[in-house]
Tab-separated table of C-alpha atoms in Angstrom:
chain	number	residue	atom	x	y	z
A	1	MET	CA	69.427	-76.803	109.723
A	2	SER	CA	68.686	-73.497	108.113
A	3	GLN	CA	70.303	-72.552	104.793
A	4	PRO	CA	72.416	-69.395	104.696
A	5	HIS	CA	70.631	-66.404	102.983
A	6	ARG	CA	72.084	-65.389	99.547
A	7	SER	CA	71.765	-61.695	98.626
A	8	VAL	CA	71.362	-60.381	94.964
A	9	PRO	CA	74.211	-58.200	93.832
A	10	ARG	CA	73.387	-54.510	93.984
A	11	ASN	CA	74.576	-53.763	90.438
A	12	ARG	CA	72.215	-56.469	89.036
A	13	LYS	CA	69.237	-54.931	90.818
A	14	SER	CA	69.932	-51.515	89.304
A	15	LEU	CA	70.220	-52.952	85.717
A	16	ILE	CA	66.606	-54.272	85.462
A	17	PRO	CA	64.836	-50.884	85.818
A	18	ARG	CA	67.190	-49.395	83.298
A	19	LEU	CA	66.308	-52.083	80.741
A	20	LEU	CA	62.590	-51.520	81.349
A	21	ILE	CA	62.974	-47.795	80.880
A	22	ALA	CA	64.939	-48.321	77.659
A	23	ALA	CA	62.298	-50.713	76.297
A	24	VAL	CA	59.508	-48.273	77.102
A	25	ALA	CA	61.478	-45.460	75.477
A	26	LEU	CA	62.056	-47.494	72.318
A	27	ALA	CA	58.360	-48.392	72.187
A	28	LEU	CA	57.425	-44.749	72.585
A	29	LEU	CA	59.844	-43.746	69.835
A	30	ALA	CA	58.488	-46.433	67.501
A	31	GLY	CA	54.896	-45.387	68.250
A	32	ALA	CA	55.756	-41.745	67.690
A	33	GLY	CA	57.422	-42.597	64.373
A	34	TRP	CA	54.435	-44.624	63.215
A	35	PHE	CA	52.087	-41.858	64.350
A	36	TRP	CA	53.990	-39.168	62.507
A	37	GLN	CA	54.241	-41.384	59.416
A	38	GLN	CA	50.476	-41.998	59.391
A	39	ARG	CA	49.849	-38.350	60.104
A	40	ALA	CA	52.067	-37.312	57.195
A	41	LYS	CA	50.338	-39.821	54.913
A	42	ALA	CA	46.902	-38.629	55.996
A	43	ALA	CA	48.006	-35.047	55.551
A	44	ALA	CA	49.197	-35.829	52.025
A	45	GLU	CA	45.956	-37.568	51.191
A	46	SER	CA	43.822	-34.911	52.840
A	47	ALA	CA	45.492	-32.301	50.653
A	48	TYR	CA	43.305	-33.503	47.782
A	49	ARG	CA	39.594	-33.815	47.267
A	50	THR	CA	38.892	-37.233	45.787
A	51	ALA	CA	36.186	-39.396	44.275
A	52	THR	CA	35.916	-43.114	43.592
A	53	VAL	CA	35.600	-44.776	40.196
A	54	GLU	CA	32.256	-46.574	40.098
A	55	ARG	CA	30.512	-49.028	37.825
A	56	GLY	CA	27.000	-48.148	36.743
A	57	ASN	CA	24.730	-46.877	33.995
A	58	ILE	CA	24.950	-43.611	32.057
A	59	ARG	CA	21.884	-42.243	30.330
A	60	VAL	CA	22.303	-39.356	27.913
A	61	ALA	CA	19.090	-37.443	27.270
A	62	ILE	CA	18.036	-34.241	25.505
A	63	SER	CA	15.422	-32.040	27.132
A	64	ALA	CA	12.709	-30.361	25.079
A	65	THR	CA	9.201	-29.000	25.440
A	66	GLY	CA	6.166	-29.443	23.243
A	67	THR	CA	2.403	-29.828	23.067
A	68	LEU	CA	0.194	-32.900	22.960
A	69	SER	CA	-2.290	-33.242	20.140
A	70	ALA	CA	-4.376	-35.893	18.455
A	71	THR	CA	-2.623	-37.917	15.782
A	72	SER	CA	-5.226	-36.791	13.229
A	73	THR	CA	-7.428	-33.722	13.703
A	74	VAL	CA	-10.173	-32.916	11.172
A	75	ILE	CA	-11.743	-29.472	10.802
A	76	VAL	CA	-15.352	-29.722	9.601
A	77	GLY	CA	-16.656	-26.714	7.690
A	78	SER	CA	-19.571	-25.718	5.457
A	79	GLN	CA	-19.413	-25.369	1.687
A	80	ILE	CA	-22.706	-23.481	1.514
A	81	SER	CA	-24.229	-20.427	3.132
A	82	GLY	CA	-27.402	-20.346	5.145
A	83	GLN	CA	-28.946	-20.261	8.587
A	84	VAL	CA	-28.114	-23.074	11.026
A	85	THR	CA	-31.329	-24.738	12.141
A	86	ASP	CA	-30.014	-27.601	14.290
A	87	VAL	CA	-26.775	-28.453	16.130
A	88	LEU	CA	-26.841	-32.092	17.213
A	89	VAL	CA	-23.443	-32.476	18.968
A	90	ASP	CA	-21.536	-30.655	21.670
A	91	PHE	CA	-17.995	-30.546	23.039
A	92	ASN	CA	-16.517	-34.012	23.778
A	93	SER	CA	-19.349	-35.762	21.897
A	94	PRO	CA	-18.220	-39.085	20.375
A	95	VAL	CA	-19.238	-39.367	16.736
A	96	LYS	CA	-19.094	-41.977	13.992
A	97	LYS	CA	-18.375	-41.420	10.335
A	98	GLY	CA	-21.568	-40.157	8.661
A	99	ASP	CA	-23.278	-38.944	11.852
A	100	VAL	CA	-25.236	-35.694	11.460
A	101	LEU	CA	-23.525	-32.842	13.284
A	102	ALA	CA	-25.712	-29.896	12.235
A	103	ARG	CA	-28.293	-28.787	9.660
A	104	ILE	CA	-28.587	-25.625	7.583
A	105	ASP	CA	-31.952	-24.295	6.368
A	106	PRO	CA	-32.566	-26.082	3.013
A	107	SER	CA	-35.590	-23.980	1.856
A	108	SER	CA	-33.774	-21.948	-0.804
A	109	TYR	CA	-32.175	-25.053	-2.326
A	110	GLU	CA	-35.454	-26.950	-2.360
A	111	ALA	CA	-37.065	-24.011	-4.207
A	112	GLN	CA	-34.212	-23.938	-6.701
A	113	ILE	CA	-34.689	-27.649	-7.348
A	114	GLU	CA	-38.400	-27.152	-8.024
A	115	GLN	CA	-37.601	-24.262	-10.356
A	116	GLY	CA	-34.990	-26.303	-12.158
A	117	SER	CA	-37.380	-29.249	-12.523
A	118	ALA	CA	-39.980	-26.940	-14.095
A	119	GLN	CA	-37.403	-25.535	-16.498
A	120	ILE	CA	-36.381	-29.057	-17.489
A	121	ALA	CA	-40.034	-29.954	-18.168
A	122	SER	CA	-40.455	-26.800	-20.279
A	123	ALA	CA	-37.288	-27.598	-22.224
A	124	GLN	CA	-38.467	-31.133	-22.833
A	125	ALA	CA	-41.780	-29.821	-24.230
A	126	SER	CA	-39.882	-27.474	-26.538
A	127	LEU	CA	-37.735	-30.392	-27.621
A	128	ARG	CA	-40.763	-32.424	-28.630
A	129	GLN	CA	-42.045	-29.445	-30.649
A	130	TYR	CA	-38.725	-29.070	-32.416
A	131	GLN	CA	-38.575	-32.778	-33.109
A	132	ALA	CA	-41.986	-32.564	-34.825
A	133	THR	CA	-40.794	-29.635	-36.902
A	134	LEU	CA	-37.680	-31.652	-37.797
A	135	ARG	CA	-39.751	-34.612	-39.043
A	136	ASN	CA	-41.898	-32.282	-41.184
A	137	ALA	CA	-38.794	-30.596	-42.635
A	138	GLU	CA	-37.294	-33.994	-43.493
A	139	LEU	CA	-40.463	-35.049	-45.395
A	140	ASP	CA	-40.728	-31.722	-47.233
A	141	TYR	CA	-37.084	-31.878	-48.251
A	142	GLN	CA	-37.464	-35.455	-49.528
A	143	ARG	CA	-40.516	-34.570	-51.675
A	144	LYS	CA	-38.788	-31.575	-53.232
A	145	VAL	CA	-35.691	-33.595	-53.996
A	146	ASP	CA	-37.833	-36.141	-55.875
A	147	LEU	CA	-39.670	-33.370	-57.777
A	148	GLY	CA	-36.369	-31.698	-58.555
A	149	ARG	CA	-35.106	-34.836	-60.244
A	150	GLN	CA	-38.221	-34.713	-62.473
A	151	GLN	CA	-37.613	-30.979	-62.982
A	152	LEU	CA	-41.087	-30.225	-61.675
A	153	VAL	CA	-39.794	-27.660	-59.092
A	154	ALA	CA	-37.098	-25.106	-59.249
A	155	GLN	CA	-33.705	-25.845	-57.657
A	156	SER	CA	-34.240	-22.865	-55.359
A	157	ASP	CA	-37.200	-24.642	-53.742
A	158	VAL	CA	-35.003	-27.669	-53.071
A	159	ASP	CA	-32.368	-25.456	-51.464
A	160	LEU	CA	-34.940	-23.748	-49.234
A	161	ALA	CA	-36.234	-27.129	-48.090
A	162	ARG	CA	-32.638	-28.181	-47.254
A	163	ALA	CA	-32.086	-25.013	-45.210
A	164	ALA	CA	-35.357	-25.565	-43.320
A	165	LEU	CA	-34.240	-29.135	-42.508
A	166	ASP	CA	-30.862	-27.970	-41.144
A	167	GLN	CA	-32.546	-25.275	-39.069
A	168	ALA	CA	-34.951	-27.820	-37.543
A	169	ARG	CA	-32.056	-30.114	-36.630
A	170	ALA	CA	-30.183	-27.223	-34.980
A	171	GLN	CA	-33.238	-26.344	-32.888
A	172	VAL	CA	-33.517	-29.967	-31.710
A	173	ASN	CA	-29.817	-30.039	-30.764
A	174	SER	CA	-30.129	-26.702	-28.967
A	175	SER	CA	-33.128	-27.885	-27.014
A	176	GLN	CA	-31.321	-31.078	-25.972
A	177	ALA	CA	-28.324	-29.040	-24.798
A	178	GLN	CA	-30.584	-26.793	-22.741
A	179	ILE	CA	-32.123	-29.834	-21.083
A	180	ARG	CA	-28.662	-31.192	-20.197
A	181	GLN	CA	-27.577	-27.796	-18.882
A	182	GLN	CA	-30.675	-27.402	-16.745
A	183	THR	CA	-30.363	-30.971	-15.499
A	184	ALA	CA	-26.755	-30.311	-14.423
A	185	ALA	CA	-27.759	-27.083	-12.671
A	186	THR	CA	-30.501	-28.919	-10.843
A	187	GLN	CA	-28.061	-31.673	-9.880
A	188	THR	CA	-25.716	-29.023	-8.431
A	189	THR	CA	-28.588	-27.665	-6.402
A	190	ARG	CA	-29.365	-31.171	-5.167
A	191	ILE	CA	-25.727	-31.559	-4.069
A	192	ASN	CA	-25.919	-28.254	-2.202
A	193	LEU	CA	-29.192	-29.404	-0.662
A	194	ASP	CA	-27.376	-32.511	0.614
A	195	ARG	CA	-24.646	-30.240	1.981
A	196	THR	CA	-27.154	-28.534	4.241
A	197	VAL	CA	-26.695	-31.614	6.423
A	198	ILE	CA	-23.225	-31.400	8.054
A	199	ARG	CA	-21.893	-34.907	8.666
A	200	SER	CA	-18.809	-36.252	10.441
A	201	PRO	CA	-16.125	-37.402	7.977
A	202	VAL	CA	-14.388	-39.663	10.544
A	203	ASP	CA	-14.873	-41.533	13.781
A	204	GLY	CA	-13.706	-39.447	16.699
A	205	VAL	CA	-14.504	-36.917	19.399
A	206	VAL	CA	-15.706	-33.333	18.960
A	207	LEU	CA	-13.032	-31.017	20.365
A	208	THR	CA	-14.527	-27.638	19.436
A	209	ARG	CA	-17.883	-26.299	18.239
A	210	THR	CA	-18.132	-22.742	16.884
A	211	ILE	CA	-21.813	-22.472	15.840
A	212	GLU	CA	-25.157	-22.161	17.559
A	213	PRO	CA	-28.699	-22.749	16.236
A	214	GLY	CA	-29.961	-19.661	14.401
A	215	GLN	CA	-26.462	-18.511	13.426
A	216	THR	CA	-25.920	-17.635	9.765
A	217	VAL	CA	-23.052	-19.323	7.968
A	218	ALA	CA	-21.437	-17.396	5.103
A	219	ALA	CA	-19.265	-19.498	2.796
A	220	SER	CA	-18.351	-16.890	0.231
A	221	LEU	CA	-14.539	-17.022	-0.025
A	222	GLN	CA	-13.631	-19.971	2.208
A	223	ALA	CA	-15.403	-22.648	4.176
A	224	PRO	CA	-16.172	-21.508	7.737
A	225	GLU	CA	-14.907	-23.831	10.477
A	226	LEU	CA	-17.825	-25.328	12.393
A	227	PHE	CA	-16.333	-28.287	14.309
A	228	THR	CA	-12.923	-29.764	15.155
A	229	ILE	CA	-12.882	-33.539	15.509
A	230	ALA	CA	-10.003	-35.585	16.933
A	231	GLU	CA	-9.969	-38.830	15.017
A	232	ASP	CA	-8.565	-41.105	17.779
A	233	LEU	CA	-7.426	-39.939	21.224
A	234	ARG	CA	-6.039	-43.371	22.062
A	235	LYS	CA	-3.107	-42.534	19.794
A	236	MET	CA	-1.597	-39.092	20.293
A	237	LYS	CA	1.495	-37.209	19.238
A	238	ILE	CA	3.833	-34.587	20.642
A	239	GLU	CA	5.568	-31.979	18.533
A	240	LEU	CA	8.777	-31.112	20.383
A	241	ALA	CA	10.994	-28.125	19.624
A	242	VAL	CA	14.583	-29.448	19.746
A	243	ASP	CA	17.541	-27.063	19.726
A	244	GLU	CA	19.808	-27.113	16.686
A	245	ALA	CA	22.785	-28.097	18.873
A	246	ASP	CA	21.039	-31.362	19.841
A	247	ILE	CA	19.065	-32.260	16.713
A	248	GLY	CA	21.962	-34.261	15.230
A	249	GLN	CA	21.659	-36.821	18.041
A	250	VAL	CA	17.925	-37.406	17.591
A	251	LYS	CA	16.972	-40.434	15.501
A	252	GLN	CA	13.725	-42.181	14.640
A	253	GLY	CA	12.798	-44.914	17.116
A	254	GLN	CA	14.505	-43.392	20.167
A	255	SER	CA	12.700	-43.637	23.496
A	256	VAL	CA	11.110	-40.527	25.006
A	257	SER	CA	9.949	-40.009	28.584
A	258	PHE	CA	7.819	-37.010	29.477
A	259	THR	CA	5.667	-35.448	32.152
A	260	VAL	CA	2.705	-33.085	32.083
A	261	ASP	CA	1.687	-30.639	34.799
A	262	ALA	CA	-1.824	-32.095	34.929
A	263	PHE	CA	-0.423	-35.437	36.153
A	264	ALA	CA	2.801	-34.420	37.878
A	265	ASP	CA	3.151	-37.739	39.731
A	266	ARG	CA	3.174	-39.821	36.541
A	267	GLN	CA	5.760	-40.341	33.846
A	268	PHE	CA	4.680	-41.227	30.331
A	269	ARG	CA	6.625	-42.726	27.468
A	270	GLY	CA	6.687	-42.335	23.704
A	271	THR	CA	8.815	-42.990	20.632
A	272	VAL	CA	10.408	-40.599	18.143
A	273	GLU	CA	8.395	-40.995	14.954
A	274	GLN	CA	9.752	-38.228	12.724
A	275	VAL	CA	12.505	-35.614	12.689
A	276	ARG	CA	11.255	-32.826	10.462
A	277	LEU	CA	13.542	-30.640	8.370
A	278	SER	CA	11.518	-27.435	8.635
A	279	ALA	CA	13.547	-25.294	11.045
A	280	THR	CA	11.949	-22.487	13.046
A	281	THR	CA	13.850	-19.393	14.179
A	282	THR	CA	12.567	-17.522	17.225
A	283	SER	CA	14.662	-14.724	18.766
A	284	ASN	CA	17.725	-16.035	16.894
A	285	VAL	CA	17.187	-19.518	18.383
A	286	VAL	CA	16.862	-22.262	15.776
A	287	THR	CA	14.758	-25.313	16.644
A	288	TYR	CA	13.564	-28.335	14.696
A	289	PRO	CA	10.215	-30.083	15.176
A	290	VAL	CA	10.415	-33.678	16.377
A	291	VAL	CA	7.195	-35.717	16.314
A	292	VAL	CA	6.757	-38.269	19.108
A	293	SER	CA	4.049	-40.931	18.995
A	294	VAL	CA	2.313	-41.701	22.302
A	295	ASP	CA	0.095	-44.597	23.334
A	296	ASN	CA	-2.896	-43.140	25.210
A	297	SER	CA	-4.980	-46.291	25.526
A	298	ASP	CA	-6.377	-45.225	28.903
A	299	GLU	CA	-7.178	-41.770	27.437
A	300	THR	CA	-5.520	-40.034	30.383
A	301	LEU	CA	-3.654	-37.488	28.283
A	302	LEU	CA	-5.578	-34.590	26.819
A	303	PRO	CA	-4.955	-32.569	23.654
A	304	GLY	CA	-3.168	-29.291	24.255
A	305	LEU	CA	-1.229	-30.292	27.388
A	306	THR	CA	2.294	-28.865	27.671
A	307	VAL	CA	4.925	-31.581	27.754
A	308	ASN	CA	8.380	-31.603	29.359
A	309	ALA	CA	10.202	-34.401	27.557
A	310	GLU	CA	13.578	-36.112	27.582
A	311	ILE	CA	14.779	-37.921	24.454
A	312	GLU	CA	17.127	-40.771	25.355
A	313	VAL	CA	19.831	-40.490	22.706
A	314	SER	CA	22.308	-42.892	24.330
A	315	ARG	CA	22.456	-45.383	27.177
A	316	ARG	CA	25.488	-47.227	28.512
A	317	ASP	CA	24.943	-49.965	31.086
A	318	ASN	CA	27.463	-51.416	33.549
A	319	VAL	CA	30.378	-49.176	32.561
A	320	LEU	CA	33.122	-47.482	34.562
A	321	LYS	CA	32.285	-43.866	35.265
A	322	VAL	CA	33.818	-40.936	37.099
A	323	THR	CA	32.504	-37.559	38.079
A	324	ASN	CA	33.214	-34.850	35.516
A	325	ALA	CA	35.154	-32.894	38.159
A	326	ALA	CA	37.910	-35.524	37.914
A	327	LEU	CA	38.314	-34.852	34.197
A	328	ARG	CA	38.528	-31.098	34.818
A	329	TYR	CA	41.206	-31.347	37.500
A	330	LYS	CA	44.756	-30.260	36.714
A	331	PRO	CA	47.604	-30.123	39.284
A	332	LYS	CA	48.880	-26.731	40.344
A	333	ALA	CA	52.356	-27.540	39.077
A	334	GLU	CA	51.063	-28.178	35.575
A	335	GLU	CA	48.883	-25.078	35.663
A	336	ASP	CA	51.902	-22.982	36.584
A	337	ALA	CA	54.202	-24.584	34.014
A	338	GLY	CA	51.581	-25.031	31.307
A	339	ALA	CA	50.906	-28.360	29.644
A	340	VAL	CA	54.547	-29.099	28.861
A	341	ALA	CA	54.692	-32.394	30.725
A	342	ALA	CA	51.245	-33.625	29.824
A	343	GLY	CA	52.296	-35.504	26.730
A	344	PRO	CA	55.295	-37.337	28.189
A	345	GLN	CA	53.443	-38.250	31.369
A	346	ALA	CA	50.537	-39.629	29.401
A	347	MET	CA	52.830	-41.823	27.336
A	348	GLN	CA	54.873	-42.954	30.322
A	349	ARG	CA	51.725	-44.073	32.110
A	350	GLY	CA	50.887	-46.393	29.205
A	351	GLY	CA	47.469	-44.898	28.661
A	352	GLY	CA	47.823	-44.345	24.935
A	353	VAL	CA	46.622	-46.086	21.838
A	354	ILE	CA	49.424	-48.676	21.811
A	355	ASP	CA	48.298	-50.262	25.062
A	356	ASP	CA	44.723	-50.352	23.806
A	357	LEU	CA	45.854	-51.964	20.558
A	358	ALA	CA	47.781	-54.563	22.545
A	359	VAL	CA	44.505	-55.559	24.193
A	360	VAL	CA	42.869	-55.806	20.761
A	361	ALA	CA	45.739	-57.926	19.458
A	362	LYS	CA	45.356	-60.276	22.419
A	363	GLU	CA	41.675	-60.742	21.605
A	364	LEU	CA	42.547	-61.653	17.993
A	365	ARG	CA	44.348	-64.823	19.173
A	366	LEU	CA	47.439	-64.171	17.098
A	367	THR	CA	49.881	-66.817	15.957
A	368	PRO	CA	53.515	-66.448	17.092
A	369	GLU	CA	54.381	-65.000	13.689
A	370	GLN	CA	51.552	-62.460	13.888
A	371	GLN	CA	52.439	-61.575	17.480
A	372	ALA	CA	56.045	-60.968	16.477
A	373	ALA	CA	54.906	-58.644	13.680
A	374	PHE	CA	52.706	-56.731	16.111
A	375	ASP	CA	55.467	-56.422	18.729
A	376	ALA	CA	57.868	-55.141	16.070
A	377	ALA	CA	55.446	-52.427	14.924
A	378	ALA	CA	54.561	-51.485	18.509
A	379	GLY	CA	58.255	-51.291	19.401
A	380	VAL	CA	58.929	-48.865	16.556
A	381	ILE	CA	56.089	-46.640	17.703
A	382	ARG	CA	57.211	-46.723	21.339
A	383	GLU	CA	60.755	-45.774	20.323
A	384	ARG	CA	59.412	-42.876	18.306
A	385	GLN	CA	57.288	-41.776	21.251
A	386	ALA	CA	60.272	-41.978	23.580
A	387	ALA	CA	62.267	-39.791	21.204
A	388	ARG	CA	59.459	-37.267	21.078
A	389	ILE	CA	59.226	-37.292	24.870
A	390	ALA	CA	62.915	-36.470	25.120
A	391	GLN	CA	62.483	-33.722	22.530
A	392	VAL	CA	59.567	-32.253	24.427
A	393	GLN	CA	61.414	-32.358	27.741
A	394	GLN	CA	64.420	-30.625	26.218
A	395	GLY	CA	62.570	-28.109	24.070
A	396	GLY	CA	59.664	-27.398	26.401
A	397	ALA	CA	57.108	-27.789	23.644
A	398	SER	CA	53.810	-29.528	24.385
A	399	MET	CA	52.895	-32.650	22.493
A	400	PHE	CA	49.288	-32.324	23.484
A	401	GLY	CA	47.339	-29.125	23.925
A	402	GLY	CA	45.831	-28.413	27.314
A	403	GLY	CA	42.115	-28.906	27.678
A	404	PRO	CA	39.621	-26.061	27.809
A	405	GLY	CA	39.035	-24.612	31.204
A	406	GLY	CA	35.264	-24.745	30.978
A	407	GLY	CA	32.779	-26.983	32.684
A	408	GLY	CA	33.377	-30.104	30.627
A	409	PRO	CA	36.187	-32.637	30.521
A	410	ARG	CA	39.543	-31.531	29.146
A	411	ILE	CA	39.589	-33.530	25.943
A	412	VAL	CA	43.037	-34.124	24.531
A	413	MET	CA	42.173	-35.947	21.340
A	414	GLY	CA	38.729	-36.183	19.829
A	415	GLY	CA	35.870	-33.931	18.839
A	416	GLY	CA	35.009	-30.695	20.531
A	417	ALA	CA	36.793	-27.381	20.639
A	418	GLY	CA	39.516	-26.944	18.102
A	419	GLY	CA	37.969	-29.713	16.040
A	420	ASN	CA	39.696	-28.543	12.851
A	421	GLN	CA	43.186	-28.899	14.244
A	422	GLN	CA	42.400	-32.068	16.166
A	423	GLY	CA	40.735	-33.581	13.116
A	424	GLN	CA	43.900	-33.031	11.100
A	425	MET	CA	45.950	-34.526	13.925
A	426	ARG	CA	43.722	-37.620	14.041
A	427	GLN	CA	44.023	-38.022	10.276
A	428	ARG	CA	47.823	-37.811	10.359
A	429	MET	CA	47.957	-40.241	13.272
A	430	ALA	CA	45.651	-42.695	11.477
A	431	GLU	CA	47.834	-42.603	8.373
A	432	ARG	CA	50.982	-43.118	10.471
A	433	PHE	CA	49.494	-46.055	12.384
A	434	GLN	CA	48.337	-47.694	9.160
A	435	GLN	CA	51.851	-47.421	7.773
A	436	ASP	CA	53.451	-48.742	10.956
A	437	PHE	CA	51.120	-51.725	11.210
A	438	ALA	CA	50.913	-52.468	7.466
A	439	ALA	CA	53.257	-55.472	7.736
A	440	PHE	CA	51.358	-56.799	10.762
A	441	ARG	CA	47.997	-56.413	9.052
A	442	ALA	CA	49.246	-58.326	6.016
A	443	THR	CA	49.664	-61.395	8.232
A	444	LEU	CA	46.032	-61.328	9.421
A	445	GLY	CA	43.159	-63.356	8.067
A	446	GLN	CA	40.116	-61.713	6.544
A	447	ALA	CA	38.043	-61.746	9.736
A	448	GLN	CA	41.003	-60.642	11.849
A	449	ALA	CA	41.796	-57.783	9.449
A	450	ALA	CA	38.199	-56.560	9.511
A	451	ARG	CA	38.180	-56.609	13.323
A	452	TRP	CA	41.562	-54.863	13.464
A	453	ASP	CA	40.500	-52.092	11.061
A	454	GLY	CA	37.321	-51.408	13.024
A	455	GLU	CA	39.049	-51.323	16.410
A	456	LEU	CA	41.886	-49.123	15.107
A	457	LYS	CA	39.388	-46.660	13.660
A	458	ASN	CA	37.425	-46.543	16.910
A	459	LEU	CA	40.517	-46.095	19.062
A	460	LEU	CA	41.997	-43.321	16.925
A	461	GLY	CA	38.655	-41.526	16.755
A	462	ALA	CA	37.951	-41.879	20.476
A	463	LYS	CA	37.969	-38.857	22.729
A	464	ARG	CA	40.723	-38.889	25.329
A	465	ALA	CA	41.274	-36.888	28.463
A	466	PRO	CA	43.814	-36.884	31.310
A	467	LEU	CA	42.732	-38.048	34.762
A	468	TYR	CA	44.761	-38.140	37.964
A	469	LYS	CA	44.619	-41.195	40.227
A	470	LEU	CA	45.729	-40.849	43.841
A	471	VAL	CA	48.585	-43.347	44.312
A	472	ALA	CA	50.572	-43.354	47.581
A	473	GLY	CA	49.197	-39.936	48.431
A	474	LYS	CA	50.277	-38.368	45.132
A	475	PRO	CA	48.339	-37.727	41.901
A	476	GLN	CA	49.380	-39.996	39.043
A	477	MET	CA	48.260	-39.115	35.528
A	478	ALA	CA	46.383	-41.587	33.331
A	479	GLN	CA	45.297	-40.903	29.765
A	480	LEU	CA	41.800	-42.406	29.362
A	481	ARG	CA	39.242	-42.842	26.635
A	482	ILE	CA	36.019	-41.092	27.508
A	483	GLY	CA	32.585	-42.000	26.261
A	484	ALA	CA	29.038	-40.967	27.013
A	485	SER	CA	28.351	-38.283	29.606
A	486	ASP	CA	25.110	-37.363	31.325
A	487	GLY	CA	26.433	-33.994	32.494
A	488	THR	CA	27.441	-35.319	35.925
A	489	SER	CA	29.403	-38.498	35.229
A	490	THR	CA	31.395	-39.675	32.203
A	491	GLU	CA	32.190	-43.158	30.943
A	492	VAL	CA	35.923	-43.930	31.013
A	493	SER	CA	38.092	-46.846	29.907
A	494	GLY	CA	41.785	-47.572	29.816
A	495	ASP	CA	44.231	-47.624	32.729
A	496	ILE	CA	41.496	-47.426	35.357
A	497	ARG	CA	39.718	-49.879	37.637
A	498	GLU	CA	36.559	-49.879	39.705
A	499	GLY	CA	37.310	-48.531	43.166
A	500	ASP	CA	40.311	-46.424	42.107
A	501	VAL	CA	40.535	-43.101	43.909
A	502	VAL	CA	40.829	-40.108	41.587
A	503	VAL	CA	41.607	-36.486	42.369
A	504	ILE	CA	38.897	-33.913	41.746
A	505	GLY	CA	40.571	-30.923	43.408
A	506	GLU	CA	43.068	-29.616	45.954
A	507	ARG	CA	42.210	-28.418	49.439
A	508	ALA	CA	43.241	-24.961	50.561
A	509	ARG	CA	46.353	-25.066	52.670
A	510	GLU	CA	46.047	-23.714	56.193
């Protein structure tokens, strides 16, 4: 038997499509809300130009130019005048100490030696004659003295004999002096004769030669320069001209990298050997000479090459760094209202010295008593800061000056522009911190106190600058310590982490 057919109620059939339509509508509304929310968030984020905090190395270098030269260069001249008969070396000739470089005609000096020898012989003959006269005068004087005692001769004859004896002795002495004088003159001529042979005073290489065979050398007032010899081209030096603004960073032993146009595809290295004090002023630009020693074992480098060098004055490895544009950025609202809120915001973000000191205290492994003393001192300082924040917000006065609008980071506390005022501020702050933490420091051991003093000094003397992190689509200020900068990136530390997004500028609104 067939079952009777049951029909669905009409009102139930019409309810199902309505529920489907409502569900689709709700889904569309939820999707539209999510879309508009994401779009608003993206729009907020896209309103800023950003960069990411990275970890890497920062190398600070000073650029300078200079000239390569041999470590020791000897100029060989001539002490005598005459005609050059032989030149035995040329440019680039290797020489050893004592090697003959050139010869000057020795004829005149040889003749003078012969003349002097003849004069010495003549003087020696005269000396022998005078010595004979002296012996005769001595005998005559002795006889007359004996006769005078017997009163056989007059006293006047004895006196004459004495005078003749003295005269004979004087002639002998004079003749001996003439012989010595002539011998010395002849010896001088022999020395000059030896100087007609120009010899190398050192081992090295001939760089320049300024004479030719047949040329006459005149050494009247000063020795003419005949050769220039580089003592050892395997060791060379560079004399760099470093600007007065950078010379304070240059120290002995720093590494130097340099290039020369002759070998543009190679980079050479050297070491700062000397920072000289003799300043040079050219067109009102003051520079100081810095001597760099260079190992040229392969003798690739040549004397006289122009050098483009970089002196590495600082290097920081594996540090957090941000682009300098992030340290120059300042929100429009702050630019319009001045730097009134900079101080309070910086303190509210916890980027000040207190938070840094808390990290130091943690590293000191304090006892409960020491930790309580630190917390008490830190609490007093935070209360004082809070009071100053309220005062600033009410009075509209800035606790921290705005940074300079130039190309560098806007430094709030540290060296740089306005150093006089900031130096006084650092000094007052250091004195205040020492007073506030005096009770805490008294609880520390000797090693802990030494560590605390050093860290406190470094933190108070550190340069600080504001930086804006992008948090939930909005810039959030953080007061950071800044370190070395290579002109593009700057080392930062404080309330910052690797990968944080920081604001470097605002996009133009359409």
